[in-house]
XYZ file of C-alpha atoms in Angstrom:
719
model
C -8.758 27.514 -45.534
C -12.167 29.084 -46.239
C -13.853 26.133 -44.494
C -11.755 26.696 -41.456
C -12.674 30.405 -41.359
C -16.338 29.504 -41.561
C -15.923 27.100 -38.631
C -14.223 29.761 -36.523
C -16.905 32.291 -37.412
C -19.673 29.979 -36.243
C -17.875 29.316 -32.967
C -17.466 33.037 -32.322
C -21.157 33.700 -32.976
C -22.137 30.949 -30.516
C -19.835 32.324 -27.846
C -21.180 35.838 -28.383
C -24.756 34.694 -27.987
C -23.943 32.825 -24.755
C -22.114 35.801 -23.324
C -24.933 38.233 -24.093
C -27.257 36.121 -21.944
C -24.958 36.538 -18.926
C -23.688 40.081 -19.329
C -25.405 43.430 -19.149
C -25.678 45.024 -22.583
C -24.596 48.321 -21.158
C -21.328 46.846 -19.982
C -20.304 45.572 -23.408
C -17.699 47.442 -25.381
C -15.642 46.906 -28.447
C -12.051 45.884 -28.140
C -9.246 45.594 -30.664
C -9.682 42.920 -33.249
C -6.806 40.760 -32.082
C -8.308 39.971 -28.639
C -10.227 36.719 -28.431
C -11.459 34.475 -25.608
C -10.332 31.499 -27.680
C -6.916 32.826 -28.664
C -3.917 30.511 -28.353
C -6.112 27.514 -29.044
C -4.994 27.229 -32.644
C -1.609 28.977 -32.526
C 0.106 25.772 -33.582
C -1.906 25.823 -36.804
C -0.828 29.324 -37.764
C -1.360 32.911 -36.767
C -5.094 33.325 -37.266
C -6.528 36.742 -36.456
C -9.897 36.384 -34.751
C -12.317 39.084 -33.714
C -14.524 38.998 -30.649
C -15.854 41.191 -27.903
C -14.038 40.802 -24.588
C -15.696 41.485 -21.235
C -12.334 41.483 -19.461
C -10.873 44.289 -17.392
C -7.168 44.980 -17.028
C -5.530 47.181 -14.361
C -2.282 47.353 -16.286
C -3.264 48.744 -19.676
C -7.036 49.257 -19.794
C -8.633 52.507 -21.032
C -11.205 53.636 -18.458
C -14.605 54.896 -19.512
C -18.044 55.419 -17.978
C -20.802 52.887 -18.672
C -24.098 53.359 -16.811
C -22.297 55.274 -14.101
C -19.684 52.529 -13.506
C -15.966 52.511 -14.163
C -15.098 49.811 -16.704
C -11.655 49.142 -18.187
C -11.129 47.758 -21.645
C -8.445 45.149 -22.025
C -5.981 46.442 -24.619
C -4.161 43.733 -26.462
C -0.634 43.962 -27.815
C 0.268 42.324 -31.068
C 3.613 40.521 -31.018
C 6.172 40.640 -33.835
C 5.064 37.239 -35.048
C 1.454 38.337 -35.137
C 0.445 36.072 -32.249
C -2.314 37.177 -29.901
C -1.723 37.612 -26.193
C -4.627 37.724 -23.802
C -4.856 38.172 -20.087
C -4.676 34.934 -18.105
C -7.646 36.098 -16.046
C -10.981 37.512 -17.203
C -13.433 39.104 -14.758
C -17.079 38.741 -15.765
C -19.651 41.150 -14.305
C -23.093 39.643 -13.854
C -26.030 41.785 -14.826
C -27.976 43.307 -11.974
C -25.383 42.408 -9.317
C -22.147 43.704 -7.926
C -20.544 40.264 -8.318
C -17.361 39.848 -10.289
C -16.475 36.311 -11.327
C -12.975 35.431 -12.372
C -11.988 33.038 -15.122
C -8.547 31.715 -15.924
C -7.034 30.657 -19.217
C -5.954 27.057 -19.060
C -2.854 25.698 -20.749
C -4.878 24.646 -23.776
C -6.242 28.145 -24.282
C -9.781 27.402 -23.014
C -11.276 29.712 -20.422
C -11.932 28.061 -17.064
C -14.911 29.690 -15.351
C -14.750 29.490 -11.572
C -17.779 28.324 -9.669
C -19.731 30.728 -7.569
C -19.670 28.462 -4.541
C -15.884 28.068 -4.296
C -15.653 29.760 -0.912
C -14.308 33.301 -0.959
C -11.809 33.152 -3.800
C -14.202 34.160 -6.591
C -16.697 36.406 -4.851
C -16.185 40.141 -4.635
C -18.303 43.169 -3.865
C -18.206 46.414 -5.812
C -19.349 49.883 -4.819
C -21.618 51.903 -7.062
C -18.599 53.679 -8.482
C -17.076 50.360 -9.516
C -14.338 50.287 -6.880
C -13.687 46.945 -5.215
C -14.639 46.829 -1.543
C -12.977 43.565 -0.716
C -13.737 39.898 -0.948
C -16.360 38.347 1.237
C -14.832 35.720 3.534
C -16.625 32.624 4.605
C -16.880 32.302 8.377
C -14.160 30.395 10.204
C -15.401 26.931 11.197
C -14.814 25.484 14.662
C -15.397 21.862 15.675
C -16.518 21.974 19.319
C -17.630 18.343 19.631
C -14.737 17.507 21.985
C -14.643 20.768 23.966
C -16.057 19.258 27.199
C -15.957 21.688 30.146
C -14.770 24.648 28.065
C -17.800 24.403 25.761
C -19.820 27.302 27.183
C -16.941 29.784 27.081
C -16.098 28.574 23.576
C -19.677 29.083 22.390
C -19.731 32.639 23.716
C -16.401 33.363 22.000
C -17.578 31.970 18.652
C -20.751 34.060 18.795
C -18.768 37.205 19.511
C -16.498 36.499 16.534
C -19.464 35.588 14.293
C -17.770 32.346 13.334
C -19.519 29.046 12.651
C -19.649 26.271 15.249
C -20.096 22.567 14.574
C -21.146 21.114 17.955
C -21.411 17.521 16.717
C -18.508 17.592 14.298
C -18.400 17.845 10.545
C -17.720 15.435 7.715
C -15.492 17.899 5.908
C -12.520 19.534 7.580
C -12.930 22.446 9.979
C -10.490 25.304 10.407
C -10.082 24.812 14.168
C -10.665 21.784 16.407
C -11.199 22.528 20.089
C -10.310 19.580 22.321
C -11.109 19.336 25.994
C -8.349 16.963 27.113
C -5.580 16.100 24.679
C -4.361 16.191 21.101
C -5.655 12.637 20.660
C -9.295 13.436 21.473
C -9.852 13.126 17.729
C -7.442 10.830 15.886
C -8.678 11.603 12.360
C -7.491 15.187 11.892
C -5.105 15.754 8.986
C -5.466 19.508 8.517
C -6.588 22.628 10.309
C -5.516 23.605 13.807
C -5.877 21.789 17.132
C -5.787 23.513 20.511
C -3.556 20.836 22.070
C 0.070 19.847 21.515
C 1.002 16.156 21.432
C 2.684 15.179 24.679
C 1.689 18.266 26.668
C -0.257 16.255 29.262
C 2.692 13.924 29.830
C 5.172 16.794 29.912
C 3.265 18.717 32.585
C 2.885 15.895 35.039
C 4.547 16.747 38.316
C 7.579 14.482 37.802
C 8.318 15.426 34.190
C 7.945 19.129 34.904
C 10.337 18.804 37.850
C 12.892 16.958 35.728
C 12.735 19.535 32.951
C 13.167 22.486 35.311
C 15.901 20.742 37.314
C 17.877 20.188 34.125
C 17.745 23.930 33.528
C 18.669 24.569 37.178
C 21.876 22.621 36.652
C 22.837 24.846 33.732
C 21.359 28.127 34.971
C 20.888 27.901 38.763
C 20.307 31.629 39.263
C 17.844 31.995 36.412
C 15.712 29.015 37.472
C 15.554 29.437 41.227
C 11.849 30.329 41.011
C 11.083 26.601 41.269
C 11.402 25.021 44.737
C 13.708 22.128 45.539
C 12.023 18.868 44.669
C 12.586 15.145 44.982
C 11.042 12.427 42.848
C 9.559 9.492 44.703
C 10.159 6.666 45.106
C 13.498 6.763 43.245
C 14.923 9.647 45.293
C 13.459 8.678 48.643
C 16.832 7.791 50.157
C 18.352 11.042 48.925
C 15.455 13.025 50.371
C 15.664 11.257 53.733
C 19.432 11.742 53.954
C 19.307 15.452 53.189
C 16.531 16.106 55.712
C 18.378 14.149 58.403
C 21.605 16.094 57.791
C 19.720 19.360 57.974
C 18.176 18.496 61.336
C 21.488 17.219 62.676
C 23.102 20.561 61.872
C 20.325 22.548 63.528
C 17.857 20.721 65.747
C 15.653 23.830 65.998
C 14.828 23.717 62.275
C 11.560 22.053 61.396
C 11.122 22.285 57.625
C 7.778 21.526 56.028
C 7.303 19.672 52.754
C 4.348 19.217 50.438
C 3.690 15.924 48.656
C 1.934 15.877 45.275
C 0.891 12.723 43.377
C 2.402 12.651 39.905
C -0.913 12.438 38.037
C -3.061 14.239 40.606
C -5.263 17.229 39.880
C -7.582 19.633 41.702
C -5.731 19.097 44.963
C -6.463 15.391 45.081
C -3.969 13.477 47.240
C -1.902 16.502 48.325
C -0.720 16.678 51.927
C 1.962 18.260 54.122
C 4.674 16.487 56.134
C 7.463 17.454 58.555
C 9.495 14.244 58.298
C 10.238 11.698 55.540
C 8.792 8.982 57.774
C 5.355 10.577 57.304
C 5.274 9.807 53.596
C 2.246 7.796 52.531
C 3.430 6.986 49.046
C 5.573 4.067 50.176
C 3.361 1.570 51.892
C 3.851 -2.167 51.605
C 4.530 -3.372 48.090
C 2.537 -0.643 46.357
C 4.666 2.274 45.244
C 3.071 5.494 44.041
C 4.975 8.076 42.065
C 4.965 11.575 43.509
C 6.966 14.775 43.902
C 7.876 16.167 47.306
C 8.836 19.835 47.517
C 9.736 22.384 50.117
C 6.732 24.302 51.345
C 6.753 28.095 51.173
C 6.146 29.191 54.736
C 6.040 32.965 54.189
C 3.605 33.723 51.366
C 2.113 37.134 50.669
C -1.244 37.496 52.443
C -4.296 39.594 51.659
C -6.933 39.917 54.371
C -4.823 37.399 56.325
C -5.544 34.793 53.640
C -3.103 32.905 51.459
C -3.769 33.065 47.711
C -2.267 32.041 44.408
C -2.499 33.383 40.859
C -3.826 31.551 37.818
C -2.387 33.069 34.648
C -3.315 31.876 31.179
C -0.473 31.451 28.708
C -0.892 30.751 24.995
C 1.842 28.783 23.251
C 1.021 29.693 19.672
C 3.897 27.868 18.010
C 6.940 25.792 18.926
C 9.095 26.729 15.950
C 9.481 29.608 16.017
C 8.602 29.775 19.679
C 5.677 32.161 20.230
C 4.331 32.858 23.723
C 1.486 35.131 24.829
C 0.395 35.937 28.381
C -3.133 37.016 29.263
C -3.203 40.475 30.791
C -5.919 39.341 33.176
C -5.933 36.314 35.439
C -7.584 34.908 38.540
C -6.557 34.896 42.197
C -7.857 31.999 44.310
C -7.996 32.512 48.061
C -7.879 30.090 50.933
C -10.896 30.210 53.217
C -9.136 29.948 56.585
C -6.697 32.578 57.967
C -3.098 31.562 57.356
C -0.706 30.396 60.073
C 2.794 29.054 59.549
C 2.695 25.268 59.413
C 2.893 23.342 62.652
C 2.178 19.785 63.632
C -1.304 20.868 64.712
C -2.419 22.568 61.488
C -0.710 20.458 58.802
C -4.040 18.875 57.925
C -5.897 22.202 57.538
C -6.301 22.171 53.763
C -8.430 25.364 53.734
C -5.468 27.192 55.291
C -2.568 25.838 53.237
C -3.984 24.791 49.857
C -5.421 27.371 47.486
C -7.159 24.913 45.140
C -10.583 26.203 44.144
C -11.898 22.630 43.946
C -11.053 22.182 47.641
C -12.007 25.563 49.078
C -15.355 25.709 47.282
C -16.561 23.084 49.787
C -15.646 25.298 52.730
C -18.444 27.057 54.574
C -16.377 30.249 54.358
C -16.162 30.266 50.568
C -17.667 33.462 49.136
C -19.106 33.615 45.610
C -19.128 37.231 44.531
C -20.231 39.097 41.433
C -17.554 41.672 42.178
C -14.097 41.262 40.682
C -12.394 42.611 43.815
C -14.125 40.680 46.594
C -14.886 37.076 47.412
C -12.824 33.910 47.337
C -12.065 34.264 43.614
C -11.031 37.655 42.238
C -9.369 39.069 39.155
C -5.601 39.430 39.240
C -5.863 43.076 38.210
C -7.918 43.877 41.320
C -5.190 42.374 43.501
C -2.486 44.306 41.632
C -4.472 47.508 42.061
C -4.688 46.889 45.782
C -0.971 46.181 46.013
C -0.177 49.229 43.908
C -2.192 51.436 46.241
C 0.179 50.332 49.008
C 3.276 51.359 47.056
C 4.181 48.015 45.450
C 6.076 48.275 42.144
C 3.542 46.503 39.928
C 5.709 46.715 36.799
C 8.487 44.841 38.566
C 6.078 42.127 39.711
C 4.781 41.706 36.163
C 8.322 41.680 34.763
C 9.364 38.844 37.059
C 6.203 36.878 36.265
C 6.834 37.238 32.522
C 10.421 36.042 32.998
C 9.174 33.031 34.981
C 6.707 32.085 32.236
C 9.229 32.389 29.388
C 11.880 30.378 31.239
C 9.395 27.643 32.097
C 8.187 27.286 28.506
C 11.798 27.197 27.291
C 12.373 24.286 29.681
C 9.350 22.421 28.233
C 10.003 22.945 24.518
C 12.762 20.315 23.956
C 10.606 17.391 25.115
C 7.533 18.799 23.353
C 9.389 18.803 20.043
C 10.183 15.105 20.506
C 6.501 14.341 21.091
C 5.481 16.507 18.144
C 7.688 14.734 15.622
C 6.540 11.363 16.962
C 2.861 12.154 16.293
C 3.342 14.304 13.196
C 6.620 13.245 11.531
C 8.064 15.582 8.888
C 6.279 15.067 5.591
C 3.174 13.522 7.139
C -0.128 15.411 6.790
C -1.275 16.800 10.063
C -2.709 19.822 11.821
C -0.834 22.692 13.378
C -1.103 23.041 17.146
C -1.485 25.676 19.815
C -2.424 25.455 23.476
C -3.602 27.493 26.448
C -1.743 26.610 29.645
C -2.624 27.500 33.209
C 0.321 28.762 35.256
C -0.168 28.638 39.029
C 2.090 31.183 40.717
C 2.538 32.137 44.354
C 3.858 35.503 45.506
C 6.168 35.363 48.495
C 6.070 37.987 51.194
C 8.946 39.760 49.440
C 6.857 39.670 46.183
C 9.066 37.107 44.454
C 6.956 34.858 42.171
C 7.280 31.101 42.696
C 6.076 28.534 40.174
C 3.751 25.991 41.760
C 2.771 24.007 38.685
C 1.611 24.262 35.083
C -1.742 22.839 34.005
C -2.185 21.440 30.518
C -5.984 21.598 30.843
C -6.843 24.615 32.974
C -10.515 24.858 33.853
C -12.436 27.080 31.452
C -15.800 26.779 33.182
C -17.716 30.042 33.410
C -20.302 28.752 35.867
C -20.255 27.262 39.340
C -22.442 25.050 41.465
C -24.821 26.694 43.870
C -27.052 25.007 46.423
C -30.528 26.411 45.812
C -32.144 24.203 48.456
C -30.847 21.537 50.830
C -29.201 18.874 48.693
C -30.243 20.539 45.410
C -27.544 22.183 43.279
C -27.609 24.032 39.999
C -25.060 25.750 37.805
C -25.155 29.535 37.883
C -22.997 31.978 35.883
C -19.726 33.152 37.410
C -19.127 36.715 36.260
C -15.480 36.720 37.353
C -14.721 33.521 35.424
C -16.600 34.716 32.352
C -14.790 38.036 32.244
C -11.383 36.360 32.266
C -11.877 33.066 30.432
C -14.082 34.172 27.545
C -11.545 36.867 26.682
C -8.697 34.338 26.714
C -10.498 31.876 24.425
C -11.892 34.549 22.099
C -8.543 36.250 21.597
C -6.778 32.924 21.195
C -9.161 32.201 18.329
C -8.477 35.645 16.885
C -4.749 34.956 16.908
C -5.304 31.528 15.334
C -7.593 32.870 12.590
C -6.505 30.873 9.499
C -6.527 34.008 7.343
C -4.120 35.762 9.681
C -1.825 32.746 10.029
C -1.762 32.374 6.250
C -0.986 36.062 5.924
C 2.018 35.675 8.229
C 3.159 32.408 6.655
C 2.674 30.078 9.617
C 3.042 26.426 8.688
C 3.178 23.170 10.630
C 5.621 23.954 13.414
C 5.587 27.506 12.213
C 7.369 30.050 10.109
C 5.751 32.673 12.174
C 4.921 36.301 12.320
C 6.829 39.068 14.082
C 5.981 39.405 17.724
C 4.632 42.902 17.312
C 2.483 42.083 14.283
C -0.661 41.266 16.242
C -3.408 42.590 14.054
C -6.829 41.334 13.114
C -6.953 40.704 9.386
C -9.040 43.387 7.687
C -9.765 41.574 4.461
C -13.401 42.676 4.342
C -15.687 45.342 5.645
C -17.455 42.830 7.857
C -14.217 41.895 9.568
C -13.164 45.499 9.937
C -16.468 46.236 11.615
C -16.099 43.153 13.812
C -12.626 44.218 14.887
C -14.010 47.608 15.844
C -16.724 45.998 17.959
C -14.304 43.739 19.863
C -12.015 44.871 22.662
C -8.278 44.977 22.112
C -6.431 41.695 22.479
C -6.076 40.595 26.075
C -3.078 38.417 25.167
C 0.308 40.109 25.425
C 3.149 38.809 23.208
C 6.268 38.083 25.244
C 8.283 35.805 22.974
C 9.964 36.283 20.528
C 9.506 39.873 21.709
C 12.088 39.313 24.460
C 14.320 36.976 22.479
C 17.494 38.919 23.232
C 16.978 38.561 26.974
C 16.205 34.844 27.038
C 17.462 33.126 23.892
C 20.749 32.165 25.566
C 18.778 29.799 27.807
C 17.814 27.519 24.898
C 20.794 25.220 25.320
C 18.806 22.042 25.979
C 16.766 22.740 22.859
C 19.984 22.582 20.849
C 20.742 19.213 22.453
C 17.239 18.048 21.468
C 17.909 19.096 17.865
C 20.949 16.806 17.750
C 18.921 14.040 19.408
C 16.180 14.354 16.764
C 18.706 14.148 13.964
C 19.929 10.714 15.000
C 16.597 9.095 15.910
C 16.537 7.493 12.483
C 13.014 6.069 12.370
C 10.167 8.527 11.946
C 7.668 8.500 14.763
C 10.019 7.158 17.430
C 11.001 8.968 20.628
C 13.950 6.781 21.635
C 17.503 6.732 20.352
C 18.814 3.274 19.551
C 22.394 2.047 20.072
C 23.192 2.419 16.375
C 22.046 6.025 16.378
C 24.123 6.755 19.484
C 27.239 5.222 17.920
C 26.613 7.221 14.731
C 26.383 10.411 16.778
C 29.684 9.666 18.543
C 31.352 8.965 15.217
C 29.893 11.898 13.237
C 30.597 14.386 16.005
C 34.127 12.973 16.359
C 33.785 12.404 20.096
C 35.729 9.146 20.288
C 39.453 9.192 20.986
C 42.136 7.140 22.695
C 40.582 7.690 26.128
C 36.969 7.186 25.017
C 36.573 4.388 22.502
C 33.438 3.221 20.729
C 33.281 0.355 23.209
C 33.155 2.944 25.996
C 30.314 4.661 24.165
C 28.406 1.371 24.048
C 28.864 0.846 27.787
C 27.715 4.419 28.481
C 24.610 3.912 26.360
C 23.672 0.606 27.992
C 24.190 1.802 31.546
C 22.270 5.059 31.255
C 19.455 3.540 29.202
C 19.004 0.680 31.680
C 18.787 2.992 34.690
C 16.313 5.361 33.046
C 14.155 2.410 31.982
C 13.773 1.612 35.681
C 12.481 5.116 36.418
C 9.895 4.973 33.615
C 7.886 1.821 34.345
C 5.055 2.753 31.975
C 7.298 3.117 28.933
C 6.807 0.461 26.269
C 9.455 1.762 23.877
C 13.040 0.618 24.223
C 15.994 2.906 23.781
C 17.377 6.170 25.124
C 14.898 8.971 25.754
C 15.728 12.660 25.694
C 16.365 13.013 29.441
C 18.722 10.028 29.375
C 20.454 11.487 26.316
C 20.892 14.814 28.121
C 22.596 12.993 30.988
C 24.921 11.233 28.541
C 25.636 14.551 26.804
C 26.503 16.192 30.124
C 28.860 13.322 30.898
C 30.614 13.586 27.527
C 30.940 17.362 27.958
C 32.483 16.935 31.424
C 35.041 14.433 30.091
C 36.098 16.616 27.195
C 36.233 20.011 28.931
C 37.205 19.259 32.521
C 38.442 22.702 33.491
C 35.209 24.535 32.683
C 31.932 24.939 34.534
C 29.049 22.670 33.570
C 27.356 25.309 31.446
C 30.594 26.077 29.610
C 31.262 22.364 29.149
C 27.864 21.740 27.572
C 27.983 24.793 25.300
C 31.507 23.921 24.173
C 30.494 20.368 23.300
C 27.459 21.668 21.428
C 29.692 23.882 19.325
C 31.952 20.911 18.551
C 28.992 18.732 17.505
C 27.274 21.426 15.475
C 30.501 22.295 13.663
C 31.111 18.622 12.820
C 27.567 18.124 11.564
C 27.671 21.335 9.533
C 30.737 20.034 7.761
C 29.160 16.786 6.634
C 28.414 16.156 3.001
C 25.013 16.955 1.495
C 24.343 13.259 1.002
C 23.795 12.810 4.718
C 20.590 13.711 6.509
C 20.283 17.525 6.469
C 20.624 19.249 9.779
C 17.516 21.122 10.996
C 17.630 24.890 10.791
C 19.201 26.520 13.840
C 17.071 29.077 15.579
C 19.655 30.532 17.892
C 21.443 33.730 17.095
C 22.901 34.209 20.554
C 23.130 30.680 21.855
C 26.327 30.983 23.877
C 25.359 32.052 27.395
C 28.961 32.866 28.227
C 29.050 35.728 25.755
C 25.446 36.790 26.165
C 25.266 40.348 27.404
C 21.904 39.907 29.057
C 20.792 38.857 32.466
C 17.521 37.548 33.796
C 15.782 39.330 36.632
C 17.119 38.492 40.044
C 15.164 35.783 41.805
C 15.422 33.510 44.815
C 18.620 31.917 46.065
C 19.625 28.848 44.102
C 17.928 25.674 45.353
C 19.727 22.384 45.891
C 20.242 20.376 42.739
C 18.801 16.954 43.276
C 18.861 15.410 39.839
C 20.334 11.905 40.012
C 23.285 11.177 37.759
C 25.379 8.046 37.781
C 28.144 9.634 35.706
C 27.659 13.290 36.517
C 26.226 14.292 39.891
C 26.066 17.930 40.917
C 24.136 17.951 44.155
C 24.263 20.314 47.052
C 23.241 19.590 50.623
C 19.842 20.751 51.741
C 20.162 24.172 53.318
C 17.745 25.802 55.733
C 15.352 27.973 53.806
C 11.969 29.569 54.004
C 11.337 28.581 50.415
C 9.332 25.674 49.205
C 6.089 24.977 47.478
C 2.380 24.833 47.862
C -0.418 23.973 45.548
C -3.035 25.958 43.776
């Protein structure tokens, strides 16, 4: 035993000598004899009492005393009944001549693990002269801007204002945020961090898919979704469109409605034109068929200075689950460059009169670039609201209706987006979290009702414009109006996506998010507190889940998508196979004497075959979400014939959800329900009043709820 004591004594002397080289002599103090940095190492051999000096500090039971003007706490050890030593699992070592405090942890084997100085911010602290901890020093947030494309300049300005670190050509190690210019797939090798694009957003916001999503909601909630004009999908609904227009003219020969045609994948006004008759369509010529959407044209828009204009609002979708939506308090208004006249056969081709696209009007000789936010062909939205307010317009009501329009539109998009999300990032697969800035193009009618024109997945974030400095010579010059609006949107989006803040609020892949009113900049260090003071308040206003009570009853289709996702079976797929459909019918107990499993098979085959014909680019076989929604509507109508469509669908959802809730734990667990007030029948909330309900033109083989085209001054235009 004496040999063993000698061995321990030598080890303690060596440790003491090493520690004295690192620590300030003035900071050393004696501690009780039973505290040792190597305690627990030899507990299995017996209770050996060792003596050593500890440089640890404990908040719980330390005795404070002054050493060289600093507050230092001695770690007081407690002897157990068995005589065993207990030491703190963490020791903080103060380096001589610095204010740095390094932490060390006791490993399972009793050895002390010293943390490295370079391990980001976890081990580095700053201490005031009185010994009080100021806060840990955070490393700067890293942003990969190598794929930013046209938004690069605004992104650079935002990163500089935040004092973050940019990697313009990428980085071998992972960044905190990846800023893509086009789509989620701009960089295929991201397995962590955050990406500013959702999978499938580009596809979802094409003209046809957006129209389908909103029309589905119009069938369930016609009053709530009448902010979107009547639309027809070409070429599949060409005959329907022609028939309805002919019937309208037969009923009143004096009516001459105008329609606007938009190519499905067009942008910046390319390929848009106005027609008065279906025979004028250009999309059906010979054997080549082009997909497009035709909509009613709004003939009585609100005018300022006799010019038509639209509004570009920036909307941040921060998370899909839970759904988090922010709207920028400032936006842009884009003006036409030719005084407006109601459409006639003579002026249908006057694009500078009817189309508000900046990319078109900038080529007009009347386009005015202005450094003022309230003049010129592009102005801030707030300047327009101020002008309207000075004339007695209720600005709060206008904003309220715009917010309602945005929330309802995003709710219509979420079901399909969740299908895309799980296909690219299946549950359990490493992947980044996503967020995205969308560009909402909104037109105000003469009666101040907002109308949705379209939603852009990649709104322009340029903060400069072309200017002809000499004949044929152009250069890019700063646009003060664009910079004021767009830099604020990008900067505050980054602030909201700060990894430290998202970690603080527990946001994970699809999100376990923060309260809507908890929009604060993390103040983990003095530098960040000072930075927050130097920045303006957030320009992004939270609107959901802030207004959950008013709009959550609209999320019926999202509940259908949850059931659809449950029975997909194979991870990464977006189509429901026949086996999955049969399993759904069986598990939800939807088959009976009048609807057998054979009938379910026929329903699946028929609907899937017809939808395959409308999606020529699809390479995946099976039933997509829109086809499944049609089948679900059909099943609901069969089971609850006496109710309205909305009541039928909600009733069938309750039947399915109750059946799935009752299944055994051995089956695939049902995803968590997000809806606390999902039944719209009992919801004691109403959306703001909007336009009269448009005709429902969605094509159903089993369930068709269409109304004849009625004369109206409502329709659509383009940005």
